Coordinates of C-alpha atoms and ligand atoms in Angstrom, one line a residue:
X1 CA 133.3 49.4 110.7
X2 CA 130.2 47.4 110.5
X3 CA 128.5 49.6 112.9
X4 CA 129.5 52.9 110.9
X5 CA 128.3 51.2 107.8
X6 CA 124.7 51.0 109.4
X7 CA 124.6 54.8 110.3
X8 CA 125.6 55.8 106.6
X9 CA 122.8 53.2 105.6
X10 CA 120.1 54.7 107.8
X11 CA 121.4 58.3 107.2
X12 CA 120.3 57.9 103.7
X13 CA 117.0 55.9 104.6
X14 CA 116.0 59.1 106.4
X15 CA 116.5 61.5 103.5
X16 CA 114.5 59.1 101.4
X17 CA 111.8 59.3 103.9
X18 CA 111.8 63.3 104.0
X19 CA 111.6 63.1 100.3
X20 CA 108.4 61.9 99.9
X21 CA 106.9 63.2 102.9
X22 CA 107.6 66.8 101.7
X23 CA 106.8 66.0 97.9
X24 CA 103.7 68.9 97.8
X25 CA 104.1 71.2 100.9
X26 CA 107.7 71.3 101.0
X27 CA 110.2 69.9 103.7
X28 CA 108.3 68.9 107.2
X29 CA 107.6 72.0 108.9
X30 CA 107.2 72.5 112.8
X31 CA 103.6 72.7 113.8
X32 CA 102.1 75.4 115.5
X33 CA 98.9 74.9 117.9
X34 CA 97.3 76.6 120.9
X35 CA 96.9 75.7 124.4
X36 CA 95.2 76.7 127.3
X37 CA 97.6 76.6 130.6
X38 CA 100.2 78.3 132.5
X39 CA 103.4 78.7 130.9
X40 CA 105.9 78.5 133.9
X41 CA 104.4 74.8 134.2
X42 CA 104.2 73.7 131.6
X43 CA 106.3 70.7 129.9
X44 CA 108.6 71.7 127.0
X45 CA 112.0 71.5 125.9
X46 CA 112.0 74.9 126.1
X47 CA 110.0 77.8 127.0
X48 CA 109.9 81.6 125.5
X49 CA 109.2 84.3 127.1
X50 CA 110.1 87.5 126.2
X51 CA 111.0 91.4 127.2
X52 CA 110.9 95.0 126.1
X53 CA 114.1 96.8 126.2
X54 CA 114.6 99.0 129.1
X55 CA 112.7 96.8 132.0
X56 CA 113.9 95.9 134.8
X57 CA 111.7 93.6 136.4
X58 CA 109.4 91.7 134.3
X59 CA 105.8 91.6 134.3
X60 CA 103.4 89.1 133.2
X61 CA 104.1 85.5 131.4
X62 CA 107.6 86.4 131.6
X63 CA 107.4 88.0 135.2
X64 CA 105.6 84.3 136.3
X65 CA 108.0 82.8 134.5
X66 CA 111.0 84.7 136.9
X67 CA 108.9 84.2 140.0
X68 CA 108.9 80.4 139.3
X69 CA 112.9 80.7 138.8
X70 CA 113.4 82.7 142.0
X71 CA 114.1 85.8 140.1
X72 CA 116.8 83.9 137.6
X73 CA 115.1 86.4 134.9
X74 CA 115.7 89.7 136.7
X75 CA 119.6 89.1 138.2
X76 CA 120.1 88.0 134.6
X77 CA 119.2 91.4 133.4
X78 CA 120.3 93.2 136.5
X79 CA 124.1 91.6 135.3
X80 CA 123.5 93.4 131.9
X81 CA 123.6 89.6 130.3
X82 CA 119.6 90.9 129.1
X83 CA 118.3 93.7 127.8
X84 CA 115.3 93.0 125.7
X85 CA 117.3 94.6 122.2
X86 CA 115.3 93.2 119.2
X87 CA 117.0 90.1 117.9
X88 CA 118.7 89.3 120.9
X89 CA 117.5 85.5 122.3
X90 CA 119.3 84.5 126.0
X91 CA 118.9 80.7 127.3
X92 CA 118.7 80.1 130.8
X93 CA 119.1 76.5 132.6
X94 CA 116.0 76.3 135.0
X95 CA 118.1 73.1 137.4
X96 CA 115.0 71.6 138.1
X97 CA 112.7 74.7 139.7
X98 CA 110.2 74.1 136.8
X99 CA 108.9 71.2 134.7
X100 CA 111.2 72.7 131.2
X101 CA 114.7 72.3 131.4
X102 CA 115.6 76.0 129.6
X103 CA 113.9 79.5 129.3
X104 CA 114.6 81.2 126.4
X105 CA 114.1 85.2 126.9
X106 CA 113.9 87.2 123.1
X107 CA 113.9 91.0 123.2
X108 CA 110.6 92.6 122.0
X109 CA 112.6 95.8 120.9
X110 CA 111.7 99.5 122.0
X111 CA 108.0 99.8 123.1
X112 CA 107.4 102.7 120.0
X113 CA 107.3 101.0 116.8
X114 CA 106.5 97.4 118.0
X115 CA 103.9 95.8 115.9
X116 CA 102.8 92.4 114.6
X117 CA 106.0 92.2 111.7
X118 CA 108.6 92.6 115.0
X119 CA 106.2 89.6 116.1
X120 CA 106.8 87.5 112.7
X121 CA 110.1 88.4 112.8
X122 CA 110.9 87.0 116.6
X123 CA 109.5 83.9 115.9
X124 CA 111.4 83.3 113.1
X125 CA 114.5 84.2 115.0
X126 CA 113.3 82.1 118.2
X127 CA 113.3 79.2 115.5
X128 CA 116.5 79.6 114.1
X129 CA 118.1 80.2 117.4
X130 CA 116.8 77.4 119.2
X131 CA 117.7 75.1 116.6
X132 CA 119.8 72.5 118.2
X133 CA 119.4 68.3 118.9
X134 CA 117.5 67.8 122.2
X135 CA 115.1 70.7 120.9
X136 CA 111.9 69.1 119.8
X137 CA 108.9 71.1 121.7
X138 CA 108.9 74.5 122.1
X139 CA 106.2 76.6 124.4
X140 CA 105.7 80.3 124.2
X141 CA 104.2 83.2 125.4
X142 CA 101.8 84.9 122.5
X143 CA 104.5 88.0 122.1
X144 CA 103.0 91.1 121.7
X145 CA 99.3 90.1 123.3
X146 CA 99.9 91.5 126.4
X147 CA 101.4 94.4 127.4
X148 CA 102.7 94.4 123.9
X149 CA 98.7 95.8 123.2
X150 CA 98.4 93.3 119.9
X151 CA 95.4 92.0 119.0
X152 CA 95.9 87.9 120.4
X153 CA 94.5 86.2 117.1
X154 CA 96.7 88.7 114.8
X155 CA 99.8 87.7 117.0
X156 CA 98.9 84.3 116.8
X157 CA 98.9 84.3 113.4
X158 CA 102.4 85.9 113.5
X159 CA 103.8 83.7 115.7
X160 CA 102.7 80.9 113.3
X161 CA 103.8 82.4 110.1
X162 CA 107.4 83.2 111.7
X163 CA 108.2 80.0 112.8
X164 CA 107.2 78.3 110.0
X165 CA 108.6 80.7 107.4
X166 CA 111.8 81.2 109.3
X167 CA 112.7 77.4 109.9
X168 CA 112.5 76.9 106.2
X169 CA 115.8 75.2 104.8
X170 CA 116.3 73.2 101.4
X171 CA 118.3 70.2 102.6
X172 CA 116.8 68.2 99.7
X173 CA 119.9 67.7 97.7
X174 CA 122.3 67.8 100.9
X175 CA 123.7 64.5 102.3
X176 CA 123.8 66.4 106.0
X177 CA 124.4 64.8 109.5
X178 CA 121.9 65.2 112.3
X179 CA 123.1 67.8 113.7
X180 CA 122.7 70.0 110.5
X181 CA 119.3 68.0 110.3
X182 CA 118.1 68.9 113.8
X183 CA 114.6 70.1 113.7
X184 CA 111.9 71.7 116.2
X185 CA 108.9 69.8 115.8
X186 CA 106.2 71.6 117.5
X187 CA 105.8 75.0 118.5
X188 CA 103.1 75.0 121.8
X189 CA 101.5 78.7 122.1
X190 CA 100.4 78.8 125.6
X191 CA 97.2 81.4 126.5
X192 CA 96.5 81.7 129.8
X193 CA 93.0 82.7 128.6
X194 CA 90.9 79.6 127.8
X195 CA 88.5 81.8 126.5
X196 CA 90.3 83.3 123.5
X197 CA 92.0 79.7 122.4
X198 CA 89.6 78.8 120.0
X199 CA 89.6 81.8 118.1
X200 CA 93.8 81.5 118.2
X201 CA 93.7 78.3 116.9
X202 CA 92.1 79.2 113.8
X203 CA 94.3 82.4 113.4
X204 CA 97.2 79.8 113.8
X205 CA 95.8 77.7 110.8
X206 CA 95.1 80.5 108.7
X207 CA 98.9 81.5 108.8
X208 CA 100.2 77.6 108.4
X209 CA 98.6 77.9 105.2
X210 CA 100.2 81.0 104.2
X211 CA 103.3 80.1 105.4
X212 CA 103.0 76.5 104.0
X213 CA 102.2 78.2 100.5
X214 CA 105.5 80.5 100.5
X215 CA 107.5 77.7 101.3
X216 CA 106.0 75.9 98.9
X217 CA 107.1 78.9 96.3
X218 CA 110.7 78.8 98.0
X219 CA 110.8 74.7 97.3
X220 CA 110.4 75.5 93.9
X221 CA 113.0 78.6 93.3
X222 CA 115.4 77.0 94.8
X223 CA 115.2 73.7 93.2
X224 CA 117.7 73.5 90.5
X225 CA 116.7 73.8 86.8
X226 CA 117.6 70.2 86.2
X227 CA 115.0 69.4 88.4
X228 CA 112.4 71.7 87.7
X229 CA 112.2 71.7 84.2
X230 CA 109.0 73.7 83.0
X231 CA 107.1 70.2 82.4
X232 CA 108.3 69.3 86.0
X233 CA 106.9 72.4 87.1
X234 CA 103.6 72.0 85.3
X235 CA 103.2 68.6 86.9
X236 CA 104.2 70.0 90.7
X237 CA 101.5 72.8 89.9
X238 CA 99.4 69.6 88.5
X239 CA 99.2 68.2 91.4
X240 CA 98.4 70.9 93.7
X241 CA 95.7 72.1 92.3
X242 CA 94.6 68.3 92.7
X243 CA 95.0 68.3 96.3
X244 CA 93.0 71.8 96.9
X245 CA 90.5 70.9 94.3
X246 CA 91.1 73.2 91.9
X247 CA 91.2 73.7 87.9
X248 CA 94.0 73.0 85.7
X249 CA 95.1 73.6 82.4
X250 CA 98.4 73.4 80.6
X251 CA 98.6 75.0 77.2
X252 CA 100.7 73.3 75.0
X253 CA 103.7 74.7 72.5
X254 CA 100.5 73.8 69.7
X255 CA 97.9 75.5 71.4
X256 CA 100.2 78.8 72.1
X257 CA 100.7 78.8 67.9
X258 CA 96.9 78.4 67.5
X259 CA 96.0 81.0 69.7
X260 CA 99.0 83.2 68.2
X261 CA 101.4 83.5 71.1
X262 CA 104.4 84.6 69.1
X263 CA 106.1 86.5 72.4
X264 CA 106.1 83.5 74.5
X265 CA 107.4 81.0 71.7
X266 CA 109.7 83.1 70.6
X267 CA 111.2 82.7 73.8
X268 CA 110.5 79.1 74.0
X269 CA 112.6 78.6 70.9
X270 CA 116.0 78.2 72.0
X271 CA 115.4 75.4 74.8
X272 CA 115.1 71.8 73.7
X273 CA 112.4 71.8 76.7
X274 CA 109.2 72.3 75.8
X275 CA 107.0 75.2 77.1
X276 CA 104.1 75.0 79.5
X277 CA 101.4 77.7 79.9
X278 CA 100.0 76.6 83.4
X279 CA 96.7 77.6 84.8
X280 CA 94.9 77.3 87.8
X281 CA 91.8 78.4 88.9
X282 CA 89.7 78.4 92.0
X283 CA 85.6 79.4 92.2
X284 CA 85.0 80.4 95.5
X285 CA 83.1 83.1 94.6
X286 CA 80.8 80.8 91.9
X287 CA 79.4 82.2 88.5
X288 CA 81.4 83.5 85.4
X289 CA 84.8 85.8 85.4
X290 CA 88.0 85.9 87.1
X291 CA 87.3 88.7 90.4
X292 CA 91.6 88.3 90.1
X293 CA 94.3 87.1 87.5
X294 CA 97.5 86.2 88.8
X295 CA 100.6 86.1 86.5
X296 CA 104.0 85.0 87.2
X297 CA 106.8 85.2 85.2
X298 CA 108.0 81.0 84.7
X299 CA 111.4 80.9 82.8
X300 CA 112.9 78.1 84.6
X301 CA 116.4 79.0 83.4
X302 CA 117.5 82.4 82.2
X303 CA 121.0 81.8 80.1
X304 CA 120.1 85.5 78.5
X305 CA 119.8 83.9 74.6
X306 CA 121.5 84.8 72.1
X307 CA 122.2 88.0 74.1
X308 CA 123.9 85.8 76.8
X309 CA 125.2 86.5 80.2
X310 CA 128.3 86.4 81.5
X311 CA 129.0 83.3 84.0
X312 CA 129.4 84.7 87.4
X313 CA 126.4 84.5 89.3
X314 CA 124.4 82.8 86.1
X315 CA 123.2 80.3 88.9
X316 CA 121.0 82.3 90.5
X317 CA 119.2 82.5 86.9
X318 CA 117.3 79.0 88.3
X319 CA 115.1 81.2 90.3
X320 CA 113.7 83.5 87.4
X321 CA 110.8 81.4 87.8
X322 CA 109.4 82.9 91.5
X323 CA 106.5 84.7 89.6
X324 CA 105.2 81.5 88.4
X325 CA 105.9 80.0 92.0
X326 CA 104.5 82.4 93.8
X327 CA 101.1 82.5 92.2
X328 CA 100.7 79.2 91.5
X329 CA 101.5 79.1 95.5
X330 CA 99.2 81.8 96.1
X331 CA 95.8 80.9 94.2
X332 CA 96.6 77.5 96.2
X333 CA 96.0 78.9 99.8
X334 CA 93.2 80.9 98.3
X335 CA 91.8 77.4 97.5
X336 CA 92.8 76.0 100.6
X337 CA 91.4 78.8 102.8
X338 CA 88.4 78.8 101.0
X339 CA 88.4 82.2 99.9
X340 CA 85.3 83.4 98.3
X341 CA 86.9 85.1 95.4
X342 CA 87.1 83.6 92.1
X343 CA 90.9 83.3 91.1
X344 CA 93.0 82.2 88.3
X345 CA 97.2 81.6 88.5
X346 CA 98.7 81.7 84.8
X347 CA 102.1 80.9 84.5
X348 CA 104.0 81.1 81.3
X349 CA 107.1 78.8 81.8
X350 CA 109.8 78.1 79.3
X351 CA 113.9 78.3 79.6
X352 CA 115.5 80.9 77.9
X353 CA 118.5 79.1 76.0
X354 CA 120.9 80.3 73.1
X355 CA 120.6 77.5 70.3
X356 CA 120.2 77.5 66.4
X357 CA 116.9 77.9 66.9
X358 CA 116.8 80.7 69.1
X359 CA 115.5 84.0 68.8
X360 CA 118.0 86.9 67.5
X361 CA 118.9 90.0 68.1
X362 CA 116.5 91.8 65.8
X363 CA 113.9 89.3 64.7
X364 CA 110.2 90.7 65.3
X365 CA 107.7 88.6 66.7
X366 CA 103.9 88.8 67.4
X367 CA 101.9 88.7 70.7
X368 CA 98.3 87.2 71.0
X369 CA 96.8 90.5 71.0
X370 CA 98.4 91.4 67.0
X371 CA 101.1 93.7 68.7
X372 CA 104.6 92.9 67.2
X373 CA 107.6 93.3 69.0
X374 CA 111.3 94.0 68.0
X375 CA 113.3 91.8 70.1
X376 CA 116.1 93.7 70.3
X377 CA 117.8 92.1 73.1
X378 CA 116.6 87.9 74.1
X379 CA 117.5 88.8 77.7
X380 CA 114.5 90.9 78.2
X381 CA 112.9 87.4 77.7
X382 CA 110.9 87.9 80.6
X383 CA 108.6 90.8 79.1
X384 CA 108.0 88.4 75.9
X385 CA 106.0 85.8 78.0
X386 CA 104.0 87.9 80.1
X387 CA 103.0 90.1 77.0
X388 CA 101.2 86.5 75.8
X389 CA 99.6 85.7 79.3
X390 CA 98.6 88.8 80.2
X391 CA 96.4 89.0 76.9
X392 CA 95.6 85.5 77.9
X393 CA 94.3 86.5 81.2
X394 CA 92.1 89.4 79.0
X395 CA 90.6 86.6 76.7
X396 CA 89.4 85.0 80.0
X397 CA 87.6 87.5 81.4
X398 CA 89.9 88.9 84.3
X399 CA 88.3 91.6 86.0
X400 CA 91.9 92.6 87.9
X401 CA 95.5 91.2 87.1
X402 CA 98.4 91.5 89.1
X403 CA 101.5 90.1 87.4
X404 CA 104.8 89.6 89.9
X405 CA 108.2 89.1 88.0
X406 CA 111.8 89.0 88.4
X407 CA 112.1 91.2 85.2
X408 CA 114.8 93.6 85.7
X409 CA 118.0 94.0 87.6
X410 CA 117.8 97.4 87.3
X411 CA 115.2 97.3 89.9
X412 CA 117.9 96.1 92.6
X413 CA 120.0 99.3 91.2
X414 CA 117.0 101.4 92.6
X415 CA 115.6 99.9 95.7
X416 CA 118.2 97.2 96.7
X417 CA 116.7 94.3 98.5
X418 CA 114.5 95.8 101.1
X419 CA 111.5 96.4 98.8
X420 CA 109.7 95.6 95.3
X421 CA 108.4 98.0 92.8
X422 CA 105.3 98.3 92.2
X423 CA 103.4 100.0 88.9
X424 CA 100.0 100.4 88.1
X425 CA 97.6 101.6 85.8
X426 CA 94.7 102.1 88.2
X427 CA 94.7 103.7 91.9
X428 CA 92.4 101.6 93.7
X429 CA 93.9 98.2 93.0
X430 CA 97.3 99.7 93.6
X431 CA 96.3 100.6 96.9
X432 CA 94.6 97.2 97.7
X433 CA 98.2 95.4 97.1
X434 CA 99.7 97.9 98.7
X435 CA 97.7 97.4 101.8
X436 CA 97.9 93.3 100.9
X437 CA 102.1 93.5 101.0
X438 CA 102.2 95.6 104.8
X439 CA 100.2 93.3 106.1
X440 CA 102.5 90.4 105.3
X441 CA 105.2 92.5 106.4
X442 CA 106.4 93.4 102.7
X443 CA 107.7 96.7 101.8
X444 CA 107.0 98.2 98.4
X445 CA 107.4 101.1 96.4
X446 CA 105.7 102.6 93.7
X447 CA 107.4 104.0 90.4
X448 CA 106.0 106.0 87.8
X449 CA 104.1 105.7 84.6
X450 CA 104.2 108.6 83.1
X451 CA 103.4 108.6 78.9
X452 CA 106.6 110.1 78.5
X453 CA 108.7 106.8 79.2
X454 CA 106.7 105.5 76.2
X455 CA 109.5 106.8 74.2
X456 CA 112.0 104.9 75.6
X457 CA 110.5 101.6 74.0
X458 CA 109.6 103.0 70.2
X459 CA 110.6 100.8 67.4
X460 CA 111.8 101.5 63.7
X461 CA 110.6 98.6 62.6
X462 CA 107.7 97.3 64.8
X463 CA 105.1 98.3 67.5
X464 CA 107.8 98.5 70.0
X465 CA 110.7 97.2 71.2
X466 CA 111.2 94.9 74.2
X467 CA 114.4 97.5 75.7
X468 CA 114.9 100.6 75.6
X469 CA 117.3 102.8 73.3
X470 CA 120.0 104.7 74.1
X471 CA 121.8 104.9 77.6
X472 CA 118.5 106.3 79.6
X473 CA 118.1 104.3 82.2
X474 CA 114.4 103.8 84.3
X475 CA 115.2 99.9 83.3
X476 CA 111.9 98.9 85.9
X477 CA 109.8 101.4 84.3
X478 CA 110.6 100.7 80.8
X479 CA 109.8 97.0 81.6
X480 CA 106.7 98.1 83.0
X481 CA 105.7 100.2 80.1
X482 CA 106.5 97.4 77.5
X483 CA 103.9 95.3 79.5
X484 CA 101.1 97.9 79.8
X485 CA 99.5 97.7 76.5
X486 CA 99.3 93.7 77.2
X487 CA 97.0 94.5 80.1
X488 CA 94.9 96.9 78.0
X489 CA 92.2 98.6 79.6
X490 CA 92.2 96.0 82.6
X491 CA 93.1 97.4 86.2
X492 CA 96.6 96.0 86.7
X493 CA 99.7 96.2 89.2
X494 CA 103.0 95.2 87.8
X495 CA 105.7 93.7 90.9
X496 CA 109.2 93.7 89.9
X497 CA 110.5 91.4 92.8
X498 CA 114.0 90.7 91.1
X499 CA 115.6 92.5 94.2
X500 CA 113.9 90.7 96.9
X501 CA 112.9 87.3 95.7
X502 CA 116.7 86.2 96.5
X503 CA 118.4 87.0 99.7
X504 CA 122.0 86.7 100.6
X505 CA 120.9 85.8 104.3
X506 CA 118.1 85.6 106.6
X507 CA 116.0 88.3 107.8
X508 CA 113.3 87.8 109.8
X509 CA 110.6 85.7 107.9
X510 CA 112.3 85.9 104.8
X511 CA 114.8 83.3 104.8
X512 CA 118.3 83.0 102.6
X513 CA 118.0 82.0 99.4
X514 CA 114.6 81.7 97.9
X515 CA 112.9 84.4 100.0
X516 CA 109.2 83.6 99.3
X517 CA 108.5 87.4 98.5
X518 CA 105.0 88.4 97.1
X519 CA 103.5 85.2 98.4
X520 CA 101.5 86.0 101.5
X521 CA 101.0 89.8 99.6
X522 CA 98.9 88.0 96.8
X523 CA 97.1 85.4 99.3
X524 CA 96.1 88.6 101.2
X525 CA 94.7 90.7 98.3
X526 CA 92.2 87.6 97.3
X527 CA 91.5 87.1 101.3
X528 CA 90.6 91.4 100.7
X529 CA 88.9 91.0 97.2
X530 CA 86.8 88.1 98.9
X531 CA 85.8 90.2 102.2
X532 CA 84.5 92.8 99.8
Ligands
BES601 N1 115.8 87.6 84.9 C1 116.5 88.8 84.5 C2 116.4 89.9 85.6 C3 117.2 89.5 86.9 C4 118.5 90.0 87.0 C5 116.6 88.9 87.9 C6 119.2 89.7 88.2 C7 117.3 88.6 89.1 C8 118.6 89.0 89.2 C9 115.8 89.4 83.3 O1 115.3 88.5 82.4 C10 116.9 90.2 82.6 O2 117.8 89.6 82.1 N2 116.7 91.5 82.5 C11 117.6 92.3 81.8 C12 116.8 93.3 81.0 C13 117.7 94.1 80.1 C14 118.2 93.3 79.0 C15 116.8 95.2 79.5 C16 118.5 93.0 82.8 O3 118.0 93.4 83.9 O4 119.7 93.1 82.6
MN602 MN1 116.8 87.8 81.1
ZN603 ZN1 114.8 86.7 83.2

């Protein structure tokens, strides 16, 4: 009894420990490094190799690898127990012929179509997969720079961002055993090329950051709204800006009436928490202006209002703040990269709670820029506090804004969870975030704009309303439209991520749960805007 006692007692040490540890970068993470040597020697727990489909006897890394087993690799796919199918991860026991106990072999997939995402995506697998106790250190080839043709730093990069991304997990809350708390510690990517190390090494830190950033993002959507009130979230966001030496400013609920933010406090109004209006901002360019706004929708809990919504599934209403999240997230590996762009994160964070003080079905209200709004439903909450920081973004001087929200479910209705919408009112910057989201593996999809759904959002009584009338549908658009006079003449992209920003299991990089969706597409338009 006494000794069982002890466990429990250092059980819960240990999660105190991890707390604290993880306060600003989320949970401990395994770390990725480079290292010049020869894989079938060297020492690791376990070592990856991989193999396209449809080969039969392997060639370089992995064909050393099988030489140094005595051909274990090849009768292992000459039994049909391999076949190099993407996803699929076989562990071998090496009995002593080399220094690591196992080989793990993951499919590459089909030669045609292999690029650096199936490279993101394997890593995150290889993570999950090998997650067991007695796994600490991992070694692995650098998928895809071989006979894979990828550039090496790219799929260093990759190889980073996938592990770190895909063994993200939220224990934070869970009283869990070992077991469920085994972790990898170190991923070893091992180039046989001493030459090209360097230059790997940096391409690994590069994508620690962005990875580091998105779980950062996921931390926060999946913490419960108890714990992530918006003044918790303004003091999180406080205190990394801190750390990446960065400005910061929280507008108060006085300083929103001064300034006239009607939109946002009529939100604000139900919630016996007060609202925040976070900024952040990073001159790495130097001189006046914002080169890029980012603006994420922060309501922290999203009980619909007055116009409340029924129970099932309200929980996942916690994350409605992974706009804020993910540019607060963003603008800080912007900063921490030392991007040469000059870049501001606003985040307008309030819950959204029905009280006697809340907003009605009905009442009109007026944004910072004079427009007044008929709020004919408090659900469409979401709209209401971007209208107020995207003028807010104006009054600062942004020369771009891109605002990411979880604004509509309709937007699931149309695209599901695979992509997120994106709308615009200028082609060039659309095309920059479009370019921004492939290379961070993100799919999205543009919807139109056309003056026609301006209709749909005409009010008897005021400037507009925040839905639309009647039974016509284009809910994404018509949420997109309400915003567009907010941004005014300012080029501007619009990213409805409320179908990908939580996923019902993993997939790849994107993990189940808070999916960290948009995160590494923003850090990789300022990375672009500062290039140019
Ligand atoms: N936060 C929701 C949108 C949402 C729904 C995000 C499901 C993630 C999953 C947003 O504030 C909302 O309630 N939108 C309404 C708009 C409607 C009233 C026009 C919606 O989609 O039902
Ligand atoms: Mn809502
Ligand atoms: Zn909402």
């Amino acid at each position: 009894m006494a000794g069982r006692s002890r466990r429990g007692d250092n059980a819960v040490f240990k999660v105190a420990c991890r707390r604290k540890a993880g306060s600003l970068t989320g949970e401990k993470h395994v770390k990725v490094r480079v290292e010049q040597g020869d894989i079938a020697r060297y020492g690791a727990d376990v070592l990856v190799v991989n193999l396209f489909e449809g080969v039969t006897a392997p060639g370089g890394g992995t064909g050393a690898v099988d030489r140094a087993l005595e051909g274990a690799i090849s009768k292992v796919i000459a039994a049909g127990d391999l076949r190099g199918k993407s996803g699929e991860l076989v562990v071998l026991h090496t009995l002593g012929r080399i220094p690591a106990p196992r080989v793990a072999v993951a499919g590459l997939g089909s030669r045609e179509g292999f690029d650096i995402d199936a490279v993101r995506n394997l890593a995150a697998n290889v993570v999950r997969g090998l997650r067991r106790p007695g796994v600490r250190k991992v070694a692995t080839l650098a998928h895809g720079a071989g006979v894979g043709g990828l550039d090496p730093e790219a799929a260093a990069q990759a190889i980073a961002e996938g592990s770190i991304l895909g063994g993200y997990r939220f224990l934070k809350h869970k009283t869990a055993n070992d077991e469920e708390r085994a972790e990898i510690d170190e991923v070893v990517i091992v180039e046989h090329d001493g030459g090209k190390v360097a230059a790997m090494q940096r391409a690994v830190e590069r994508g620690t950051v962005l990875a580091e950033a998105t779980n950062i993002a996921r931390d926060w959507a999946n913490e419960p709204s108890n714990h992530l009130t918006p003044t918790m979230l303004a003091e999180r966001a406080e205190a990394l800006a801190r750390e990446a030496g960065m400005e910061f400013e929280v507008l108060e609920r006085r300083e929103m009436e001064r300034k006239g933010m009607g939109a946002l406090l009529s939100v604000a109004k139900g919630s016996a928490e007060p609202p925040k209006l976070v900024r952040l901002g990073w001159r790495g360019r130097g001189g006046e202006g914002w080169d890029l706004a980012l603006v994420g929708k922060g309501i922290t809990f999203d009980t619909g209002g007055i116009s409340i919504k029924p129970a099932a599934n309200m929980e996942a209403m916690k994350a409605d703040m992974t706009g804020a999240a993910s540019v607060i997230a963003a603008a800080w590996a912007l900063a921490r990269l030392g991007a040469k762009v000059n870049v501001v994160a606003i985040a307008p964070c309030t819950e959204n709670m029905p009280s006697g003080s809340a907003t009605k079905p009905g009442d009109v209200v007026r944004a910072m820029n004079g427009r007044t709004i008929e709020v004919i439903n408090t659900d469409a909450e979401g709209r209401l506090v971007l209208a107020d920081a995207l003028c807010w973004a104006n009054e600062l001087g942004a020369k771009r804004i891109v605002d990411v929200a979880t604004l509509t479910g309709a937007v699931t209705t149309a695209l599901g969870d695979i992509c997120y919408a994106l709308m615009t009112n200028d082609e060039t910057l659309c095309r920059q975030v479009e370019e921004a989201a492939a290379a961070a593996g993100e799919k999205t999809w543009r919807l139109p704009m056309w003056k026609e759904y301006d209709e749909f959002i005409k009010s008897d009584v005021a400037d507009c309303r925040n839905v639309g009338t009647g039974n016509r549908g284009a809910g994404t658009i018509v949420g997109a439209k309400f915003l567009e006079p907010f941004a005014g003449k300012t080029p501007w992209v619009h990213l409805d991520i409320a179908g990908v920003d939580n996923l019902s299991a993993d997939r790849g990089w994107a993990t189940k749960g808070a999916s960290g969706y948009s995160v590494r597409a923003l850090i990789n338009l300022g990375l672009r805007l500062s290039e140019a």
